Amino acid sequence: MAAVPHSPLFDLQGRTVLVTGATGGLGQALCQALAAHGAQLLVCDRDPAACEQLTQALRHAGHAAHALPCDLADPDQVRALIRDAAQPFGLPHGLVCNAGVQGPAGPLHAVSDAAWEQVMDINLRSVHRLCAGLLPAMAAQGGARVVLMSSIAGLRGNGRIGLYGLSKAALAQLARNLAIEWGPQGVCVNALSPGLIRTPLATELLNNHDFMSRRLAQTPLRRVGEPHEVAGLAVLLLSAAGGFITGQNLVVDGGTTVSDGS
């Protein structure tokens, strides 16, 4: 049987991608998948030691990676990140905004001003700052791609993490707005909305038998998602295969949000 020719559709060779929230469970899966397809990684998270550890692991596996720690809640650090993103691989071609916080659980009327500011600053405002600071140069370079990490919490009502849901719904709208603004310059901007994914952040839910029984009954695939199943879509959106997709919010939830619970 003849060998299948290599397809350039998902090839990220020579392309630099900045990933925020890189050291968490989903962030590491994103970095590993992007690196496996040839991307040069800019590893960004607020913990410098964790950034360096992941960067060294990627390098040890033969990938190009550079640590850029940043606390996205600090505007000065975000400005420094924008300034330093061109080192050492040149301007990024791709930006994956994965960093986020859940914030307080409970009804919206009980959310404090401080909690509102924290969640919106990290989940939304920092993303806007990064896009505003990086996209002009990325667009001028050509072939720019942006992926914003939303959530199915932004697609339906939620009585427990409503503030988080608001911030994630806003991210999906930000992707649509940026797609309109930057599309004429060839920039693709999309959002991903994962459902329940097997990451350390979801451990409490995964260990809650009653919750899992209800959730799996509402999910046609009857299982939780794996981090690589989200990361694979990021590869698609950042590669040539995703070149005609923009302004979309792609849902990765095993069918939870389309289910009638039967």
Short mmCIF file of C-alpha atoms in Angstrom, two decimals:
data_model
loop_
_atom_site.label_atom_id
_atom_site.label_comp_id
_atom_site.label_asym_id
_atom_site.label_seq_id
_atom_site.Cartn_x
_atom_site.Cartn_y
_atom_site.Cartn_z
CA MET A 1 0.00 0.00 0.00
CA ALA A 2 1.35 3.42 -0.96
CA ALA A 3 2.23 5.79 1.85
CA VAL A 4 -0.29 8.52 2.57
CA PRO A 5 1.25 11.86 1.56
CA HIS A 6 1.85 14.38 4.32
CA SER A 7 -0.93 16.94 4.53
CA PRO A 8 -0.06 20.55 5.32
CA LEU A 9 -3.58 21.25 6.53
CA PHE A 10 -2.71 20.99 10.23
CA ASP A 11 0.97 21.89 9.94
CA LEU A 12 2.10 24.68 12.28
CA GLN A 13 5.78 24.57 11.39
CA GLY A 14 7.34 28.02 11.56
CA ARG A 15 4.38 29.53 13.35
CA THR A 16 4.62 30.98 16.85
CA VAL A 17 1.67 30.68 19.22
CA LEU A 18 1.22 32.45 22.56
CA VAL A 19 -0.85 30.40 25.01
CA THR A 20 -2.12 31.95 28.25
CA GLY A 21 -3.15 29.79 31.17
CA ALA A 22 -0.59 27.38 29.76
CA THR A 23 0.32 25.39 32.85
CA GLY A 24 -3.16 24.13 33.82
CA GLY A 25 -4.57 20.83 32.64
CA LEU A 26 -6.17 22.21 29.50
CA GLY A 27 -3.32 24.65 28.93
CA GLN A 28 -0.72 21.88 28.94
CA ALA A 29 -2.80 19.84 26.49
CA LEU A 30 -3.02 22.89 24.22
CA CYS A 31 0.73 23.43 24.33
CA GLN A 32 1.52 19.77 23.71
CA ALA A 33 -0.86 19.50 20.76
CA LEU A 34 0.32 22.73 19.16
CA ALA A 35 3.98 21.79 19.65
CA ALA A 36 3.36 18.32 18.20
CA HIS A 37 2.13 20.01 15.03
CA GLY A 38 5.26 22.14 14.82
CA ALA A 39 4.33 25.39 16.57
CA GLN A 40 6.86 27.42 18.52
CA LEU A 41 5.29 27.99 21.92
CA LEU A 42 5.23 31.09 24.09
CA VAL A 43 4.25 29.63 27.47
CA CYS A 44 2.33 32.14 29.59
CA ASP A 45 0.93 31.72 33.09
CA ARG A 46 1.14 33.70 36.31
CA ASP A 47 3.49 31.23 38.08
CA PRO A 48 7.03 31.75 36.72
CA ALA A 49 8.26 28.41 38.09
CA ALA A 50 5.40 26.48 36.47
CA CYS A 51 5.99 28.30 33.18
CA GLU A 52 9.66 27.38 33.23
CA GLN A 53 8.92 23.77 34.16
CA LEU A 54 6.51 23.33 31.23
CA THR A 55 8.88 25.14 28.89
CA GLN A 56 11.73 22.83 29.84
CA ALA A 57 9.51 19.76 29.39
CA LEU A 58 8.56 20.93 25.89
CA ARG A 59 12.18 21.59 25.01
CA HIS A 60 13.20 18.19 26.37
CA ALA A 61 10.65 16.64 24.00
CA GLY A 62 12.32 18.44 21.10
CA HIS A 63 9.97 21.40 20.74
CA ALA A 64 10.71 25.13 20.59
CA ALA A 65 9.32 26.92 23.63
CA HIS A 66 9.92 30.07 25.65
CA ALA A 67 8.49 31.05 29.04
CA LEU A 68 6.66 34.38 29.38
CA PRO A 69 5.12 34.49 32.88
CA CYS A 70 2.43 37.11 33.38
CA ASP A 71 -0.29 37.91 35.90
CA LEU A 72 -3.06 38.94 33.52
CA ALA A 73 -4.82 40.85 36.30
CA ASP A 74 -1.93 43.36 36.28
CA PRO A 75 -2.14 45.81 33.35
CA ASP A 76 1.58 46.60 33.59
CA GLN A 77 2.46 42.92 33.27
CA VAL A 78 0.10 42.56 30.31
CA ARG A 79 1.83 45.48 28.60
CA ALA A 80 5.18 43.81 29.25
CA LEU A 81 3.83 40.55 27.81
CA ILE A 82 2.74 42.34 24.65
CA ARG A 83 6.17 43.95 24.38
CA ASP A 84 8.07 40.72 24.98
CA ALA A 85 5.91 38.46 22.80
CA ALA A 86 8.14 39.13 19.79
CA GLN A 87 11.03 37.39 21.58
CA PRO A 88 12.68 35.04 20.81
CA PHE A 89 10.77 33.71 17.77
CA GLY A 90 9.46 36.94 16.27
CA LEU A 91 5.85 38.16 16.39
CA PRO A 92 3.26 35.52 17.26
CA HIS A 93 1.12 34.19 14.44
CA GLY A 94 -1.44 32.78 16.87
CA LEU A 95 -2.91 33.71 20.23
CA VAL A 96 -4.78 31.27 22.47
CA CYS A 97 -6.43 33.02 25.42
CA ASN A 98 -7.01 30.12 27.81
CA ALA A 99 -6.38 31.75 31.20
CA GLY A 100 -9.39 32.25 33.43
CA VAL A 101 -10.85 32.00 36.90
CA GLN A 102 -14.22 30.66 38.03
CA GLY A 103 -14.84 33.21 40.74
CA PRO A 104 -17.38 32.77 43.53
CA ALA A 105 -20.13 30.18 43.47
CA GLY A 106 -23.60 31.37 44.33
CA PRO A 107 -26.34 33.74 43.13
CA LEU A 108 -25.41 36.89 41.27
CA HIS A 109 -26.99 39.17 43.89
CA ALA A 110 -24.38 37.92 46.38
CA VAL A 111 -21.38 38.71 44.14
CA SER A 112 -19.18 41.45 45.57
CA ASP A 113 -17.75 44.29 43.52
CA ALA A 114 -14.27 42.89 44.14
CA ALA A 115 -15.23 39.45 42.82
CA TRP A 116 -16.92 41.00 39.78
CA GLU A 117 -13.78 43.00 39.00
CA GLN A 118 -11.50 40.00 39.44
CA VAL A 119 -13.45 37.66 37.19
CA MET A 120 -14.10 40.23 34.48
CA ASP A 121 -10.54 41.56 34.60
CA ILE A 122 -8.94 38.16 34.12
CA ASN A 123 -11.51 36.41 31.94
CA LEU A 124 -12.46 39.31 29.68
CA ARG A 125 -10.53 42.55 30.05
CA SER A 126 -7.11 40.91 29.89
CA VAL A 127 -8.14 39.17 26.66
CA HIS A 128 -9.20 42.49 25.17
CA ARG A 129 -5.92 44.06 26.25
CA LEU A 130 -3.90 41.27 24.65
CA CYS A 131 -5.85 41.37 21.41
CA ALA A 132 -5.74 45.17 21.24
CA GLY A 133 -2.00 45.16 21.87
CA LEU A 134 -1.01 42.28 19.59
CA LEU A 135 -3.46 42.16 16.70
CA PRO A 136 -2.31 45.24 14.77
CA ALA A 137 1.20 43.82 14.34
CA MET A 138 -0.04 40.24 13.95
CA ALA A 139 -2.44 41.33 11.21
CA ALA A 140 0.27 43.27 9.39
CA GLN A 141 2.45 40.16 9.49
CA GLY A 142 -0.31 38.13 7.82
CA GLY A 143 -2.17 34.94 8.63
CA ALA A 144 -3.04 35.82 12.23
CA ARG A 145 -5.31 33.52 14.24
CA VAL A 146 -6.92 33.99 17.65
CA VAL A 147 -8.72 31.42 19.80
CA LEU A 148 -10.63 32.55 22.89
CA MET A 149 -11.57 29.93 25.50
CA SER A 150 -15.24 30.36 26.33
CA SER A 151 -17.46 27.72 27.98
CA ILE A 152 -20.89 26.13 27.77
CA ALA A 153 -21.52 28.09 30.99
CA GLY A 154 -21.86 31.07 28.64
CA LEU A 155 -24.51 29.36 26.55
CA ARG A 156 -27.17 28.64 29.14
CA GLY A 157 -28.36 29.88 32.49
CA ASN A 158 -26.48 28.82 35.60
CA GLY A 159 -27.59 29.33 39.18
CA ARG A 160 -24.22 28.49 40.69
CA ILE A 161 -21.46 30.15 38.62
CA GLY A 162 -23.41 32.90 36.92
CA LEU A 163 -20.58 35.45 36.99
CA TYR A 164 -18.25 32.98 35.28
CA GLY A 165 -20.95 32.33 32.69
CA LEU A 166 -21.36 36.05 32.02
CA SER A 167 -17.64 36.46 31.40
CA LYS A 168 -17.55 33.45 29.07
CA ALA A 169 -20.60 34.61 27.12
CA ALA A 170 -18.84 37.94 26.67
CA LEU A 171 -15.74 36.16 25.32
CA ALA A 172 -17.80 34.48 22.61
CA GLN A 173 -19.22 37.87 21.67
CA LEU A 174 -15.74 39.38 21.70
CA ALA A 175 -14.66 36.70 19.19
CA ARG A 176 -17.54 37.67 16.90
CA ASN A 177 -16.77 41.37 17.18
CA LEU A 178 -13.05 40.91 16.54
CA ALA A 179 -13.81 38.63 13.59
CA ILE A 180 -15.80 41.47 12.02
CA GLU A 181 -13.18 44.11 12.81
CA TRP A 182 -10.12 42.16 11.69
CA GLY A 183 -11.52 39.88 8.99
CA PRO A 184 -10.75 42.32 6.17
CA GLN A 185 -7.07 42.02 7.15
CA GLY A 186 -7.17 38.24 6.97
CA VAL A 187 -7.41 37.59 10.72
CA CYS A 188 -9.53 34.67 11.95
CA VAL A 189 -10.94 34.92 15.49
CA ASN A 190 -12.97 32.14 17.08
CA ALA A 191 -14.08 30.87 20.48
CA LEU A 192 -14.14 27.36 21.91
CA SER A 193 -16.77 26.37 24.48
CA PRO A 194 -15.83 23.18 26.31
CA GLY A 195 -18.24 21.27 28.48
CA LEU A 196 -17.04 19.12 31.36
CA ILE A 197 -13.42 18.20 30.60
CA ARG A 198 -11.20 15.91 32.67
CA THR A 199 -8.78 18.46 34.14
CA PRO A 200 -7.57 19.15 37.70
CA LEU A 201 -9.94 22.13 37.80
CA ALA A 202 -12.89 19.75 37.40
CA THR A 203 -11.78 17.26 40.06
CA GLU A 204 -14.44 18.27 42.60
CA LEU A 205 -17.21 17.80 40.05
CA LEU A 206 -15.76 14.54 38.72
CA ASN A 207 -15.75 13.16 42.27
CA ASN A 208 -19.35 14.22 42.93
CA HIS A 209 -21.40 11.07 42.21
CA ASP A 210 -24.80 12.78 42.16
CA PHE A 211 -23.63 15.56 39.87
CA MET A 212 -21.90 13.14 37.50
CA SER A 213 -24.97 10.91 37.29
CA ARG A 214 -27.09 13.89 36.25
CA ARG A 215 -24.50 15.32 33.85
CA LEU A 216 -23.78 12.04 32.06
CA ALA A 217 -27.49 11.35 31.72
CA GLN A 218 -27.76 14.73 29.94
CA THR A 219 -24.75 14.05 27.68
CA PRO A 220 -25.41 11.91 24.58
CA LEU A 221 -21.85 10.51 24.56
CA ARG A 222 -22.26 9.52 28.23
CA ARG A 223 -18.75 10.57 29.22
CA VAL A 224 -16.67 13.62 30.06
CA GLY A 225 -14.32 15.16 27.55
CA GLU A 226 -10.56 14.81 27.47
CA PRO A 227 -8.19 17.78 27.20
CA HIS A 228 -6.79 16.65 23.85
CA GLU A 229 -10.29 16.79 22.38
CA VAL A 230 -10.33 20.54 22.99
CA ALA A 231 -6.69 21.01 22.02
CA GLY A 232 -7.31 19.34 18.66
CA LEU A 233 -9.84 22.01 17.74
CA ALA A 234 -7.34 24.71 18.64
CA VAL A 235 -4.87 23.09 16.22
CA LEU A 236 -7.56 23.15 13.54
CA LEU A 237 -8.37 26.82 14.09
CA LEU A 238 -4.72 27.88 14.12
CA SER A 239 -3.75 25.89 11.03
CA ALA A 240 -4.53 26.09 7.31
CA ALA A 241 -7.46 23.73 7.87
CA GLY A 242 -9.29 26.49 9.75
CA GLY A 243 -8.55 29.29 7.32
CA PHE A 244 -12.19 29.94 6.38
CA ILE A 245 -13.64 29.72 9.90
CA THR A 246 -14.08 32.95 11.81
CA GLY A 247 -16.49 34.49 14.30
CA GLN A 248 -17.64 31.07 15.50
CA ASN A 249 -18.14 29.58 18.95
CA LEU A 250 -17.36 25.88 18.58
CA VAL A 251 -18.91 23.74 21.31
CA VAL A 252 -16.97 20.73 22.63
CA ASP A 253 -19.32 19.11 25.14
CA GLY A 254 -20.29 15.62 23.97
CA GLY A 255 -23.74 16.93 23.09
CA THR A 256 -24.70 18.20 26.56
CA THR A 257 -26.15 21.47 25.32
CA VAL A 258 -28.25 19.88 22.56
CA SER A 259 -29.65 17.10 24.75
CA ASP A 260 -33.21 16.90 26.03
CA GLY A 261 -31.93 14.72 28.87
CA SER A 262 -33.32 11.49 27.48
#
